Short mmCIF file of C-alpha atoms and ligand atoms in Angstrom, two decimals:
data_model
loop_
_atom_site.label_atom_id
_atom_site.label_comp_id
_atom_site.label_asym_id
_atom_site.label_seq_id
_atom_site.Cartn_x
_atom_site.Cartn_y
_atom_site.Cartn_z
CA MET Z 1 74.65 84.50 133.61
CA PHE Z 2 76.53 87.60 132.58
CA THR Z 3 75.15 90.80 134.02
CA ASN Z 4 74.03 91.41 137.50
CA SER Z 5 75.13 94.02 139.95
CA THR Z 6 77.91 91.81 141.29
CA SER Z 7 79.42 90.39 138.11
CA VAL Z 8 81.50 92.09 135.47
CA THR Z 9 82.26 90.28 132.21
CA THR Z 10 85.05 91.44 129.94
CA ILE Z 11 84.83 90.89 126.21
CA GLU Z 12 87.70 88.37 126.49
CA ALA Z 13 85.85 86.29 129.09
CA PHE Z 14 82.66 86.42 127.06
CA ILE Z 15 84.32 85.36 123.79
CA LEU Z 16 86.07 82.53 125.63
CA GLU Z 17 82.81 81.37 127.21
CA GLN Z 18 81.11 81.33 123.80
CA GLU Z 19 84.04 79.45 122.28
CA SER Z 20 83.88 76.78 125.00
CA ARG Z 21 80.44 75.78 123.68
CA TYR Z 22 82.18 74.45 120.56
CA PRO Z 23 84.69 71.72 121.43
CA GLU Z 24 85.99 71.75 117.85
CA ALA Z 25 86.84 75.50 118.00
CA THR Z 26 90.55 76.25 117.61
CA GLY Z 27 90.43 79.67 119.24
CA GLU Z 28 91.52 81.41 116.03
CA LEU Z 29 88.28 83.33 115.62
CA SER Z 30 88.30 84.33 119.29
CA ASN Z 31 91.84 85.65 118.96
CA LEU Z 32 90.92 87.59 115.86
CA LEU Z 33 88.02 89.21 117.72
CA TYR Z 34 90.36 90.20 120.59
CA ASP Z 35 92.72 91.79 118.08
CA ILE Z 36 89.87 93.80 116.58
CA ALA Z 37 88.80 94.91 120.07
CA LEU Z 38 92.36 96.07 120.70
CA ALA Z 39 92.38 98.06 117.44
CA ALA Z 40 89.03 99.61 118.48
CA LYS Z 41 90.55 100.82 121.75
CA ILE Z 42 93.47 102.44 119.94
CA ILE Z 43 91.13 104.12 117.43
CA ALA Z 44 88.80 105.27 120.25
CA ALA Z 45 91.75 106.92 122.01
CA ALA Z 46 92.74 108.75 118.80
CA ILE Z 47 89.16 109.91 118.16
CA ARG Z 48 88.85 111.28 121.69
CA ARG Z 49 91.81 113.54 120.93
CA ALA Z 50 90.43 114.64 117.53
CA GLY Z 51 88.77 117.74 119.00
CA LEU Z 52 92.18 118.86 120.23
CA VAL Z 53 93.55 118.89 116.73
CA ASN Z 54 93.51 122.70 116.52
CA ILE Z 55 95.52 122.86 119.69
CA LEU Z 56 97.90 120.02 118.98
CA GLY Z 57 98.33 120.58 115.23
CA SER Z 58 96.06 119.78 112.29
CA ILE Z 59 96.23 116.98 109.76
CA GLY Z 60 99.39 117.07 107.71
CA GLN Z 61 101.18 119.25 110.24
CA LYS Z 62 103.61 118.09 112.89
CA ASN Z 63 102.17 117.72 116.36
CA VAL Z 64 103.86 118.85 119.56
CA GLN Z 65 105.95 115.68 119.66
CA GLY Z 66 107.14 116.50 116.13
CA GLU Z 67 105.11 113.59 114.66
CA GLU Z 68 103.11 113.96 111.47
CA GLN Z 69 99.34 114.00 112.16
CA GLN Z 70 97.48 111.46 110.08
CA LYS Z 71 93.94 111.62 108.80
CA LEU Z 72 91.89 109.55 111.21
CA ASP Z 73 90.43 107.23 108.58
CA VAL Z 74 93.96 106.43 107.33
CA PHE Z 75 95.09 105.96 110.93
CA ALA Z 76 92.13 103.64 111.67
CA ASN Z 77 92.84 101.62 108.54
CA GLU Z 78 96.50 101.12 109.42
CA THR Z 79 95.70 100.39 113.06
CA ILE Z 80 93.33 97.56 112.15
CA ILE Z 81 95.73 96.07 109.59
CA LYS Z 82 98.63 96.16 112.06
CA ALA Z 83 96.50 94.64 114.82
CA VAL Z 84 95.44 91.62 112.77
CA ASP Z 85 97.93 90.91 109.98
CA HIS Z 86 100.57 89.00 111.99
CA GLY Z 87 98.42 86.68 114.14
CA GLY Z 88 98.25 83.80 111.66
CA ARG Z 89 94.44 83.87 111.60
CA LEU Z 90 93.84 85.72 108.33
CA CYS Z 91 94.61 84.91 104.71
CA ALA Z 92 93.35 88.19 103.19
CA MET Z 93 91.74 91.49 104.04
CA ALA Z 94 89.67 94.14 102.29
CA SER Z 95 89.05 97.69 103.41
CA GLU Z 96 86.99 100.63 102.26
CA GLU Z 97 90.25 102.55 102.13
CA VAL Z 98 92.07 100.16 99.79
CA GLU Z 99 91.22 99.34 96.17
CA GLY Z 100 92.21 95.66 95.97
CA ILE Z 101 92.90 92.72 98.29
CA ILE Z 102 95.15 93.52 101.26
CA PRO Z 103 97.49 90.51 101.41
CA ILE Z 104 99.06 89.05 104.53
CA PRO Z 105 102.78 89.94 104.43
CA GLU Z 106 105.01 87.05 103.29
CA ASN Z 107 106.82 86.84 106.64
CA PHE Z 108 103.58 86.08 108.53
CA LYS Z 109 101.62 82.85 108.72
CA CYS Z 110 98.30 82.69 106.84
CA GLY Z 111 95.13 81.45 108.53
CA LYS Z 112 91.67 80.42 107.45
CA TYR Z 113 89.73 83.69 107.80
CA CYS Z 114 89.24 86.83 105.71
CA LEU Z 115 88.49 90.20 107.29
CA LEU Z 116 86.53 92.91 105.46
CA PHE Z 117 86.13 96.27 107.13
CA ASP Z 118 85.24 99.92 106.96
CA PRO Z 119 87.82 101.40 109.34
CA LEU Z 120 86.06 104.69 110.06
CA ASP Z 121 82.63 105.19 108.63
CA GLY Z 122 81.15 108.70 108.71
CA SER Z 123 84.55 110.27 109.17
CA SER Z 124 83.30 113.57 107.74
CA ASN Z 125 81.33 113.83 111.03
CA ILE Z 126 84.41 113.93 113.25
CA ASP Z 127 84.92 117.66 112.79
CA VAL Z 128 81.48 118.31 114.30
CA ASN Z 129 81.74 115.79 117.15
CA VAL Z 130 79.14 113.35 115.77
CA PRO Z 131 79.60 109.61 116.44
CA VAL Z 132 81.51 107.58 113.88
CA GLY Z 133 82.10 103.86 113.63
CA THR Z 134 84.13 100.89 112.50
CA VAL Z 135 82.31 97.99 110.81
CA PHE Z 136 83.77 94.51 110.19
CA SER Z 137 82.86 91.18 108.66
CA ILE Z 138 84.67 87.83 108.89
CA VAL Z 139 84.27 84.94 106.45
CA GLN Z 140 86.07 81.65 106.17
CA LYS Z 141 88.42 80.94 103.27
CA ILE Z 142 86.98 78.68 100.56
CA THR Z 143 89.87 78.45 98.09
CA ARG Z 144 92.75 76.01 98.57
CA GLY Z 145 95.93 78.09 98.31
CA ARG Z 146 97.82 79.67 101.18
CA HIS Z 147 96.71 83.23 100.44
CA GLY Z 148 93.12 84.41 100.22
CA GLU Z 149 91.74 85.25 96.80
CA MET Z 150 88.94 87.46 95.50
CA GLU Z 151 86.60 84.45 95.57
CA ASP Z 152 87.15 84.17 99.33
CA LEU Z 153 86.16 87.79 99.85
CA LEU Z 154 83.16 87.77 97.49
CA GLN Z 155 80.96 85.48 99.58
CA PRO Z 156 77.29 86.15 100.33
CA GLY Z 157 76.60 87.63 103.76
CA ARG Z 158 74.98 84.46 105.06
CA ARG Z 159 78.46 82.88 105.08
CA GLN Z 160 79.79 85.40 107.60
CA VAL Z 161 81.13 83.62 110.68
CA ALA Z 162 81.31 86.84 112.69
CA ALA Z 163 80.53 90.51 112.23
CA GLY Z 164 80.47 93.59 114.34
CA TYR Z 165 80.72 97.32 114.70
CA VAL Z 166 82.26 99.81 117.05
CA ILE Z 167 80.51 103.09 117.75
CA TYR Z 168 82.69 105.93 118.97
CA GLY Z 169 80.03 108.02 120.69
CA SER Z 170 79.45 109.43 124.14
CA SER Z 171 80.88 106.08 125.12
CA THR Z 172 82.64 103.57 122.88
CA MET Z 173 80.69 100.38 122.28
CA LEU Z 174 81.52 97.21 120.41
CA VAL Z 175 78.64 95.02 119.24
CA TYR Z 176 79.37 91.67 117.60
CA THR Z 177 77.82 88.39 116.63
CA THR Z 178 79.17 84.96 115.78
CA GLY Z 179 75.68 83.74 114.98
CA GLN Z 180 74.79 83.17 118.65
CA GLY Z 181 72.91 86.40 119.24
CA ALA Z 182 74.18 89.97 119.14
CA HIS Z 183 76.06 91.22 122.19
CA GLY Z 184 77.19 94.71 123.13
CA PHE Z 185 80.19 95.80 125.22
CA THR Z 186 80.92 99.27 126.54
CA LEU Z 187 84.50 100.47 126.88
CA ASP Z 188 85.37 101.47 130.42
CA PRO Z 189 88.14 103.98 129.67
CA SER Z 190 89.40 103.95 133.24
CA ILE Z 191 90.48 100.30 132.97
CA GLY Z 192 90.70 100.03 129.15
CA GLU Z 193 88.33 97.06 128.97
CA PHE Z 194 85.18 96.38 126.96
CA LEU Z 195 82.60 95.19 129.51
CA LEU Z 196 79.42 93.31 128.65
CA SER Z 197 76.62 95.85 128.87
CA HIS Z 198 74.03 94.63 126.33
CA PRO Z 199 73.85 90.82 126.29
CA ASN Z 200 71.61 89.22 123.67
CA ILE Z 201 70.27 92.40 122.09
CA ARG Z 202 66.72 92.11 120.75
CA THR Z 203 65.39 94.76 118.42
CA PRO Z 204 61.67 95.56 118.74
CA ASP Z 205 59.46 93.96 116.04
CA GLU Z 206 57.86 97.32 115.42
CA GLY Z 207 60.10 100.34 115.24
CA GLN Z 208 59.83 103.90 116.45
CA PHE Z 209 62.32 105.51 114.09
CA LEU Z 210 62.64 106.11 110.36
CA SER Z 211 66.20 106.94 109.27
CA VAL Z 212 66.44 108.18 105.71
CA ASN Z 213 67.95 111.15 103.90
CA ASP Z 214 64.79 112.55 102.36
CA SER Z 215 66.59 115.35 100.55
CA TYR Z 216 66.88 112.69 97.82
CA GLU Z 217 63.09 112.39 97.46
CA GLN Z 218 63.26 114.13 94.08
CA TYR Z 219 65.37 111.19 92.81
CA TRP Z 220 63.20 108.39 94.25
CA ASP Z 221 60.87 106.25 92.17
CA GLU Z 222 57.14 106.02 92.99
CA PRO Z 223 57.34 102.83 95.13
CA THR Z 224 60.04 104.41 97.31
CA LYS Z 225 57.99 107.58 97.74
CA LYS Z 226 54.96 105.45 98.59
CA LEU Z 227 56.94 103.47 101.18
CA MET Z 228 58.12 106.65 102.88
CA ARG Z 229 54.55 108.00 102.94
CA ARG Z 230 53.48 104.75 104.61
CA TYR Z 231 56.27 104.96 107.19
CA ARG Z 232 55.21 108.51 107.96
CA GLY Z 233 51.56 107.48 108.40
CA LEU Z 234 50.47 109.64 105.43
CA GLU Z 235 49.18 106.61 103.55
CA GLY Z 236 47.75 103.31 104.82
CA ASP Z 237 46.74 102.58 108.39
CA ARG Z 238 50.09 102.18 110.19
CA ARG Z 239 51.14 104.39 113.04
CA HIS Z 240 53.75 106.89 111.88
CA LEU Z 241 57.48 106.56 112.59
CA THR Z 242 59.56 109.43 113.94
CA VAL Z 243 62.38 110.61 111.69
CA ARG Z 244 65.93 110.43 113.05
CA TYR Z 245 68.92 110.70 110.69
CA VAL Z 246 72.46 111.34 111.84
CA GLY Z 247 74.13 110.57 108.49
CA SER Z 248 76.60 108.32 110.24
CA LEU Z 249 75.55 104.75 109.47
CA VAL Z 250 76.73 103.13 112.68
CA ALA Z 251 75.03 105.80 114.82
CA ASP Z 252 71.75 105.50 112.94
CA PHE Z 253 71.90 101.71 112.99
CA HIS Z 254 72.81 101.48 116.66
CA ARG Z 255 69.95 103.75 117.77
CA ASN Z 256 67.44 101.79 115.70
CA LEU Z 257 68.80 98.43 116.85
CA LEU Z 258 68.17 99.32 120.49
CA GLY Z 259 65.05 101.43 120.09
CA GLY Z 260 63.45 99.84 117.03
CA GLY Z 261 63.16 101.39 113.61
CA VAL Z 262 64.17 101.15 110.01
CA PHE Z 263 67.27 102.52 108.28
CA CYS Z 264 66.78 103.16 104.58
CA TYR Z 265 69.29 104.09 101.92
CA PRO Z 266 67.19 103.49 98.81
CA HIS Z 267 68.19 103.22 95.18
CA SER Z 268 67.47 106.46 93.33
CA ARG Z 269 68.12 108.16 90.01
CA LYS Z 270 71.10 109.83 91.69
CA SER Z 271 72.51 106.59 93.16
CA PRO Z 272 70.99 103.64 91.27
CA GLN Z 273 72.61 101.15 93.67
CA GLY Z 274 72.33 103.28 96.79
CA LYS Z 275 75.50 104.46 98.49
CA LEU Z 276 76.44 101.93 101.12
CA ARG Z 277 78.88 99.13 100.50
CA LEU Z 278 77.56 95.58 100.55
CA LEU Z 279 80.52 93.65 101.90
CA TYR Z 280 81.84 95.73 104.77
CA GLU Z 281 78.93 98.01 105.71
CA ALA Z 282 75.56 96.46 104.85
CA ASN Z 283 76.30 92.74 105.32
CA PRO Z 284 77.86 92.89 108.79
CA LEU Z 285 75.08 95.14 110.07
CA ALA Z 286 72.47 92.91 108.41
CA PHE Z 287 73.94 89.86 110.18
CA ILE Z 288 73.73 91.64 113.54
CA CYS Z 289 70.24 92.92 112.77
CA GLU Z 290 68.97 89.41 111.96
CA GLN Z 291 70.62 88.01 115.07
CA ALA Z 292 68.73 90.62 117.09
CA GLY Z 293 65.42 89.58 115.51
CA GLY Z 294 65.34 92.22 112.75
CA ALA Z 295 65.62 91.98 108.98
CA ALA Z 296 67.56 93.53 106.10
CA ILE Z 297 66.78 93.62 102.37
CA ASP Z 298 68.01 95.42 99.26
CA GLY Z 299 64.39 96.15 98.32
CA LYS Z 300 63.52 92.73 96.98
CA THR Z 301 66.03 90.24 98.34
CA ARG Z 302 67.29 89.29 101.79
CA LEU Z 303 70.58 91.10 101.90
CA LEU Z 304 72.55 88.14 103.26
CA ASP Z 305 71.56 86.13 100.16
CA VAL Z 306 72.96 88.61 97.64
CA GLN Z 307 75.93 87.16 95.71
CA PRO Z 308 78.61 89.88 95.58
CA THR Z 309 80.46 90.48 92.34
CA ASP Z 310 82.74 93.34 93.34
CA LEU Z 311 84.70 94.16 96.49
CA HIS Z 312 83.36 97.69 96.75
CA GLN Z 313 79.88 97.20 95.31
CA ARG Z 314 77.07 99.30 96.66
CA THR Z 315 73.62 98.16 97.63
CA PRO Z 316 70.28 99.76 98.39
CA LEU Z 317 69.43 99.01 102.01
CA PHE Z 318 66.29 98.71 104.16
CA MET Z 319 67.21 97.35 107.56
CA GLY Z 320 65.77 97.19 111.05
CA SER Z 321 62.60 96.11 112.83
CA LYS Z 322 60.96 93.17 111.14
CA SER Z 323 57.50 94.62 110.51
CA ASP Z 324 58.99 97.81 109.05
CA VAL Z 325 61.26 95.89 106.69
CA ASP Z 326 58.31 93.66 105.73
CA LEU Z 327 56.44 96.77 104.68
CA ALA Z 328 59.30 97.65 102.31
CA LEU Z 329 59.24 94.12 100.91
CA GLN Z 330 55.47 94.29 100.32
CA THR Z 331 55.65 97.76 98.79
CA PHE Z 332 58.41 96.82 96.35
CA ALA Z 333 56.98 93.36 95.58
CA HIS Z 334 54.27 94.94 93.43
CA HIS Z 335 56.76 96.94 91.41
CA SER Z 336 59.22 95.44 88.98
CA GLU Z 337 60.60 98.81 87.85
CA LEU Z 338 62.88 99.52 90.82
CA VAL Z 339 65.57 101.97 89.80
CA GLY Z 340 68.85 100.13 89.91
CA ALA Z 341 67.24 96.69 90.48
P1 LIG E 401 80.94 109.83 105.06
O1 LIG E 401 81.96 108.81 105.53
O2 LIG E 401 81.32 110.50 103.77
O3 LIG E 401 80.55 110.80 106.14
O4 LIG E 401 79.63 108.99 104.66
C1 LIG E 401 78.90 108.37 105.65
C2 LIG E 401 78.04 107.31 105.04
O5 LIG E 401 78.80 106.39 104.30
C3 LIG E 401 77.22 106.58 106.11
O6 LIG E 401 77.84 106.55 107.34
C4 LIG E 401 75.92 107.32 106.13
O7 LIG E 401 74.84 106.52 106.53
C5 LIG E 401 75.77 107.78 104.72
O8 LIG E 401 77.08 107.88 104.17
C6 LIG E 401 75.10 109.12 104.61
O9 LIG E 401 74.97 109.45 103.27
P2 LIG E 401 74.11 110.73 102.80
O10 LIG E 401 74.86 111.94 103.24
O11 LIG E 401 73.99 110.60 101.31
O12 LIG E 401 72.75 110.64 103.47
#
């Protein structure tokens, strides 16, 4: 129904249409998603100006309006918090930028959802004009009190009710799921609206791309080295994958989601649990990946089944096209000695 040459669907209209399929829905989740989309537009506008920083004043200096320039990841963090904390939909938040739970201020109503997010992933790439992203995950509160507690935030990924990411690239795109497929929206900057551009994304079963930082090969265990040889077609009878690695998770994930491929951030002697964060990086992308027909594991276990124990815990990650992730599962299944497992 949504895309043909004569119809344009805004993210608001799409979310509303999806909500109408559930008569029991209160609209709270929809409103929360709008608020996140608004924050994404504000962050996108700030990122577009980042290249002008040398002209307008660098971080920590005053800009031409006499305002203090903020680091973009701090700005993104505050923008998201301010966009969502007062709507009465959330009872707690967690962010890559903040050590503990971010509470809802006392003067605002608390709701039934928790938001976990990485406000600006890959921010070290901004200086060189490489895409960066925001990643978010929403779970429902399970404790009884008014405010959300750690237990509410530490839920396995399969309990996510919504998840998404924003990629600030040559265009800004927001991709989200509420468990009814993964849908992508492109920001039209001339009207300031996210428009449906990629309804019901399906990732190919067999990928084209391998995304891994192989400068860590010296720290990998034998099964990981074997897996990479298999992906490259140096061992076994599979066709080889082409290597593409931006080093900006959302950019690597987004390319592989659309084109097919596998993103790997393995455990290693250097990083026994990998680098990426389970709750607000790996889980939301894993939810989207599964909704698009792909898969995500930590080496042995479906990622969405991992029980978190810490807000900022890291996880090894193998995520993308189903047959490529299956190969990782098979390769590691025969080895009990995974580093970090
Ligand atoms: P930065 O935010 O420090 O740029 O890190 C980006 C990131 O968290 C993720 O976006 C990348 O996929 C990953 O790290 C890259 O890590 P390596 O540089 O170790 O490959």
